[in-house]
Amino acid sequence: MRIGLLGTGNVARALAHGWSAAGHDVLLGSRRPGDRTDLGLPVAGLNETAAHAEVLVNATPGTVSVELLHSIGAAALAGTPLIDVGVGLSDDFSELSHPNSSLGEQIQQAFPSTPVVKTLCTMDSTVMTAPDGLAGPSTVFLSGDDAEAKRTAGRLLTDLGWPASSQLDIGGIDTARGQEHFALLFMGIAGGLGAHAFNINVVTRPSA
């Protein structure tokens, strides 16, 4: 697939490398593409990236994502599935910028013709593309209102190494709130472990 990743930070680069290795055509989108020629990955402007993509990925800081998407325009985004991995956090990582909502919900409300799927925001970028590097299986969550967009996101997660057994659909885009609000607990766990390369696993009772 042609995947356009909005952003050029650690998350965008990790996902681009992961999907490129799986055979996808990736393009990073930047407001200043001329300043990002040293990444070893193709980079273009935001509008060119959106036009290129069969699937878009928002990997920009959650505090600026909606504004950035507005700069591309609703017409250019209409009908294109958007996988949102962003979280809005304060500079010191102590507060959420959407304390009573979520970035995923805000994007879906602002762009109703763009099916949004929230996923991969409960872990570090190093785990997103190498789940098999952990000591055991773990869970990646999906939130969204569009079933076909979720299936597309699920296939792309599989290409990053997440088997279907690790993918948990938790409901509509309103459930993105729980995924994003986990960020505060994530920071606490990271402080306790002294490391960011971990994930959580949903464990249920054994079947009768």
GROMACS .gro file of C-alpha atoms in nm:
model
  208
    1MET     CA    1   0.000   0.000   0.000
    2ARG     CA    2   0.098   0.363  -0.036
    3ILE     CA    3   0.132   0.490   0.321
    4GLY     CA    4   0.173   0.859   0.399
    5LEU     CA    5   0.308   0.934   0.744
    6LEU     CA    6   0.253   1.286   0.873
    7GLY     CA    7   0.555   1.369   1.088
    8THR     CA    8   0.926   1.295   1.077
    9GLY     CA    9   0.999   1.216   1.444
   10ASN     CA   10   1.096   0.887   1.609
   11VAL     CA   11   0.749   0.735   1.574
   12ALA     CA   12   0.702   0.827   1.208
   13ARG     CA   13   1.049   0.703   1.116
   14ALA     CA   14   1.010   0.376   1.307
   15LEU     CA   15   0.676   0.302   1.142
   16ALA     CA   16   0.805   0.402   0.799
   17HIS     CA   17   1.100   0.164   0.830
   18GLY     CA   18   0.875  -0.114   0.955
   19TRP     CA   19   0.622  -0.085   0.675
   20SER     CA   20   0.890  -0.030   0.412
   21ALA     CA   21   1.054  -0.357   0.521
   22ALA     CA   22   0.714  -0.525   0.476
   23GLY     CA   23   0.700  -0.404   0.115
   24HIS     CA   24   0.485  -0.094   0.145
   25ASP     CA   25   0.550   0.236  -0.036
   26VAL     CA   26   0.608   0.490   0.242
   27LEU     CA   27   0.638   0.868   0.230
   28LEU     CA   28   0.700   1.100   0.524
   29GLY     CA   29   0.521   1.434   0.527
   30SER     CA   30   0.682   1.747   0.668
   31ARG     CA   31   0.604   2.118   0.678
   32ARG     CA   32   0.970   2.173   0.583
   33PRO     CA   33   1.070   1.873   0.369
   34GLY     CA   34   1.386   2.047   0.251
   35ASP     CA   35   1.521   2.036   0.606
   36ARG     CA   36   1.459   1.660   0.646
   37THR     CA   37   1.669   1.510   0.367
   38ASP     CA   38   1.900   1.325   0.608
   39LEU     CA   39   1.651   1.061   0.728
   40GLY     CA   40   1.723   0.786   0.477
   41LEU     CA   41   1.352   0.788   0.390
   42PRO     CA   42   1.154   0.975   0.123
   43VAL     CA   43   1.012   1.305   0.250
   44ALA     CA   44   0.765   1.542   0.086
   45GLY     CA   45   0.535   1.826   0.179
   46LEU     CA   46   0.215   1.755   0.370
   47ASN     CA   47  -0.019   1.799   0.074
   48GLU     CA   48   0.195   1.582  -0.154
   49THR     CA   49   0.207   1.314   0.114
   50ALA     CA   50  -0.171   1.320   0.155
   51ALA     CA   51  -0.221   1.297  -0.221
   52HIS     CA   52   0.021   1.001  -0.240
   53ALA     CA   53  -0.142   0.798   0.034
   54GLU     CA   54  -0.396   0.518   0.029
   55VAL     CA   55  -0.363   0.527   0.408
   56LEU     CA   56  -0.249   0.823   0.617
   57VAL     CA   57  -0.084   0.801   0.958
   58ASN     CA   58  -0.086   1.090   1.203
   59ALA     CA   59   0.245   1.073   1.390
   60THR     CA   60   0.262   1.441   1.482
   61PRO     CA   61   0.256   1.583   1.837
   62GLY     CA   62  -0.104   1.564   1.957
   63THR     CA   63  -0.108   1.930   2.056
   64VAL     CA   64  -0.074   2.041   1.692
   65SER     CA   65  -0.228   1.752   1.495
   66VAL     CA   66  -0.571   1.900   1.426
   67GLU     CA   67  -0.422   2.232   1.315
   68LEU     CA   68  -0.179   2.050   1.086
   69LEU     CA   69  -0.457   1.841   0.932
   70HIS     CA   70  -0.662   2.155   0.873
   71SER     CA   71  -0.366   2.295   0.679
   72ILE     CA   72  -0.402   2.000   0.439
   73GLY     CA   73  -0.778   2.045   0.417
   74ALA     CA   74  -1.083   1.827   0.462
   75ALA     CA   75  -1.130   1.774   0.087
   76ALA     CA   76  -0.780   1.629   0.050
   77LEU     CA   77  -0.835   1.394   0.345
   78ALA     CA   78  -1.188   1.280   0.260
   79GLY     CA   79  -1.225   0.905   0.219
   80THR     CA   80  -0.867   0.823   0.313
   81PRO     CA   81  -0.832   0.606   0.624
   82LEU     CA   82  -0.626   0.784   0.889
   83ILE     CA   83  -0.442   0.586   1.155
   84ASP     CA   84  -0.384   0.815   1.451
   85VAL     CA   85  -0.099   0.727   1.687
   86GLY     CA   86  -0.059   1.071   1.846
   87VAL     CA   87  -0.110   1.173   2.208
   88GLY     CA   88  -0.133   1.531   2.331
   89LEU     CA   89   0.094   1.582   2.631
   90SER     CA   90   0.239   1.887   2.804
   91ASP     CA   91   0.609   1.959   2.763
   92ASP     CA   92   0.686   1.790   3.095
   93PHE     CA   93   0.462   1.488   3.008
   94SER     CA   94   0.251   1.545   3.321
   95GLU     CA   95  -0.081   1.657   3.165
   96LEU     CA   96  -0.300   1.562   2.870
   97SER     CA   97  -0.403   1.831   2.623
   98HIS     CA   98  -0.741   1.654   2.581
   99PRO     CA   99  -0.826   1.565   2.943
  100ASN     CA  100  -1.199   1.519   2.876
  101SER     CA  101  -1.173   1.382   2.525
  102SER     CA  102  -0.904   1.240   2.297
  103LEU     CA  103  -0.707   1.346   1.994
  104GLY     CA  104  -0.866   1.062   1.797
  105GLU     CA  105  -1.213   1.194   1.875
  106GLN     CA  106  -1.111   1.551   1.793
  107ILE     CA  107  -0.975   1.447   1.453
  108GLN     CA  108  -1.285   1.243   1.371
  109GLN     CA  109  -1.513   1.532   1.470
  110ALA     CA  110  -1.313   1.782   1.264
  111PHE     CA  111  -1.296   1.552   0.958
  112PRO     CA  112  -1.615   1.344   0.948
  113SER     CA  113  -1.543   1.214   0.595
  114THR     CA  114  -1.207   1.071   0.704
  115PRO     CA  115  -1.234   0.734   0.885
  116VAL     CA  116  -1.004   0.751   1.188
  117VAL     CA  117  -0.855   0.452   1.367
  118LYS     CA  118  -0.666   0.498   1.693
  119THR     CA  119  -0.393   0.247   1.768
  120LEU     CA  120  -0.028   0.202   1.874
  121CYS     CA  121  -0.039   0.496   2.119
  122THR     CA  122   0.009   0.286   2.434
  123MET     CA  123   0.374   0.198   2.369
  124ASP     CA  124   0.715   0.333   2.274
  125SER     CA  125   0.816   0.351   1.908
  126THR     CA  126   1.070   0.071   1.957
  127VAL     CA  127   0.788  -0.166   2.056
  128MET     CA  128   0.549  -0.057   1.779
  129THR     CA  129   0.764  -0.222   1.514
  130ALA     CA  130   0.923  -0.504   1.716
  131PRO     CA  131   0.663  -0.660   1.947
  132ASP     CA  132   0.849  -0.991   1.928
  133GLY     CA  133   1.142  -0.827   2.104
  134LEU     CA  134   0.951  -0.834   2.434
  135ALA     CA  135   0.960  -1.127   2.675
  136GLY     CA  136   0.609  -1.238   2.582
  137PRO     CA  137   0.294  -1.151   2.387
  138SER     CA  138   0.124  -0.818   2.446
  139THR     CA  139  -0.179  -0.623   2.330
  140VAL     CA  140  -0.233  -0.348   2.076
  141PHE     CA  141  -0.572  -0.172   2.079
  142LEU     CA  142  -0.790  -0.039   1.796
  143SER     CA  143  -1.062   0.227   1.829
  144GLY     CA  144  -1.273   0.359   1.545
  145ASP     CA  145  -1.617   0.386   1.392
  146ASP     CA  146  -1.540   0.250   1.045
  147ALA     CA  147  -1.512  -0.129   1.015
  148GLU     CA  148  -1.321  -0.131   0.686
  149ALA     CA  149  -1.068   0.124   0.812
  150LYS     CA  150  -1.014  -0.097   1.117
  151ARG     CA  151  -0.953  -0.400   0.895
  152THR     CA  152  -0.697  -0.201   0.697
  153ALA     CA  153  -0.527  -0.091   1.019
  154GLY     CA  154  -0.529  -0.450   1.142
  155ARG     CA  155  -0.353  -0.573   0.828
  156LEU     CA  156  -0.089  -0.304   0.866
  157LEU     CA  157  -0.041  -0.399   1.232
  158THR     CA  158   0.012  -0.759   1.123
  159ASP     CA  159   0.282  -0.638   0.885
  160LEU     CA  160   0.460  -0.480   1.183
  161GLY     CA  161   0.459  -0.812   1.368
  162TRP     CA  162   0.131  -0.792   1.561
  163PRO     CA  163  -0.064  -1.116   1.509
  164ALA     CA  164  -0.443  -1.109   1.515
  165SER     CA  165  -0.431  -1.266   1.862
  166SER     CA  166  -0.257  -0.952   1.993
  167GLN     CA  167  -0.501  -0.705   1.835
  168LEU     CA  168  -0.799  -0.600   2.048
  169ASP     CA  169  -1.082  -0.396   1.897
  170ILE     CA  170  -1.225  -0.201   2.190
  171GLY     CA  171  -1.502  -0.016   2.009
  172GLY     CA  172  -1.579   0.320   1.853
  173ILE     CA  173  -1.356   0.624   1.831
  174ASP     CA  174  -1.481   0.736   2.174
  175THR     CA  175  -1.274   0.451   2.324
  176ALA     CA  176  -0.960   0.626   2.197
  177ARG     CA  177  -0.989   0.826   2.517
  178GLY     CA  178  -0.883   0.525   2.723
  179GLN     CA  179  -0.588   0.453   2.495
  180GLU     CA  180  -0.458   0.808   2.513
  181HIS     CA  181  -0.517   0.851   2.885
  182PHE     CA  182  -0.295   0.548   2.943
  183ALA     CA  183  -0.006   0.782   2.857
  184LEU     CA  184   0.011   0.905   3.218
  185LEU     CA  185   0.033   0.551   3.352
  186PHE     CA  186   0.288   0.472   3.080
  187MET     CA  187   0.512   0.749   3.210
  188GLY     CA  188   0.478   0.617   3.565
  189ILE     CA  189   0.565   0.262   3.460
  190ALA     CA  190   0.861   0.387   3.258
  191GLY     CA  191   0.986   0.572   3.564
  192GLY     CA  192   0.946   0.265   3.780
  193LEU     CA  193   1.124   0.038   3.532
  194GLY     CA  194   1.382   0.290   3.422
  195ALA     CA  195   1.301   0.193   3.062
  196HIS     CA  196   1.045   0.261   2.789
  197ALA     CA  197   1.061  -0.069   2.598
  198PHE     CA  198   0.764  -0.248   2.750
  199ASN     CA  199   0.399  -0.310   2.679
  200ILE     CA  200   0.085  -0.436   2.852
  201ASN     CA  201  -0.102  -0.759   2.790
  202VAL     CA  202  -0.472  -0.819   2.848
  203VAL     CA  203  -0.497  -1.148   3.034
  204THR     CA  204  -0.830  -1.325   3.080
  205ARG     CA  205  -0.941  -1.627   3.278
  206PRO     CA  206  -0.871  -1.963   3.112
  207SER     CA  207  -1.153  -2.104   2.900
  208ALA     CA  208  -1.375  -2.357   3.075
   0.00000   0.00000   0.00000
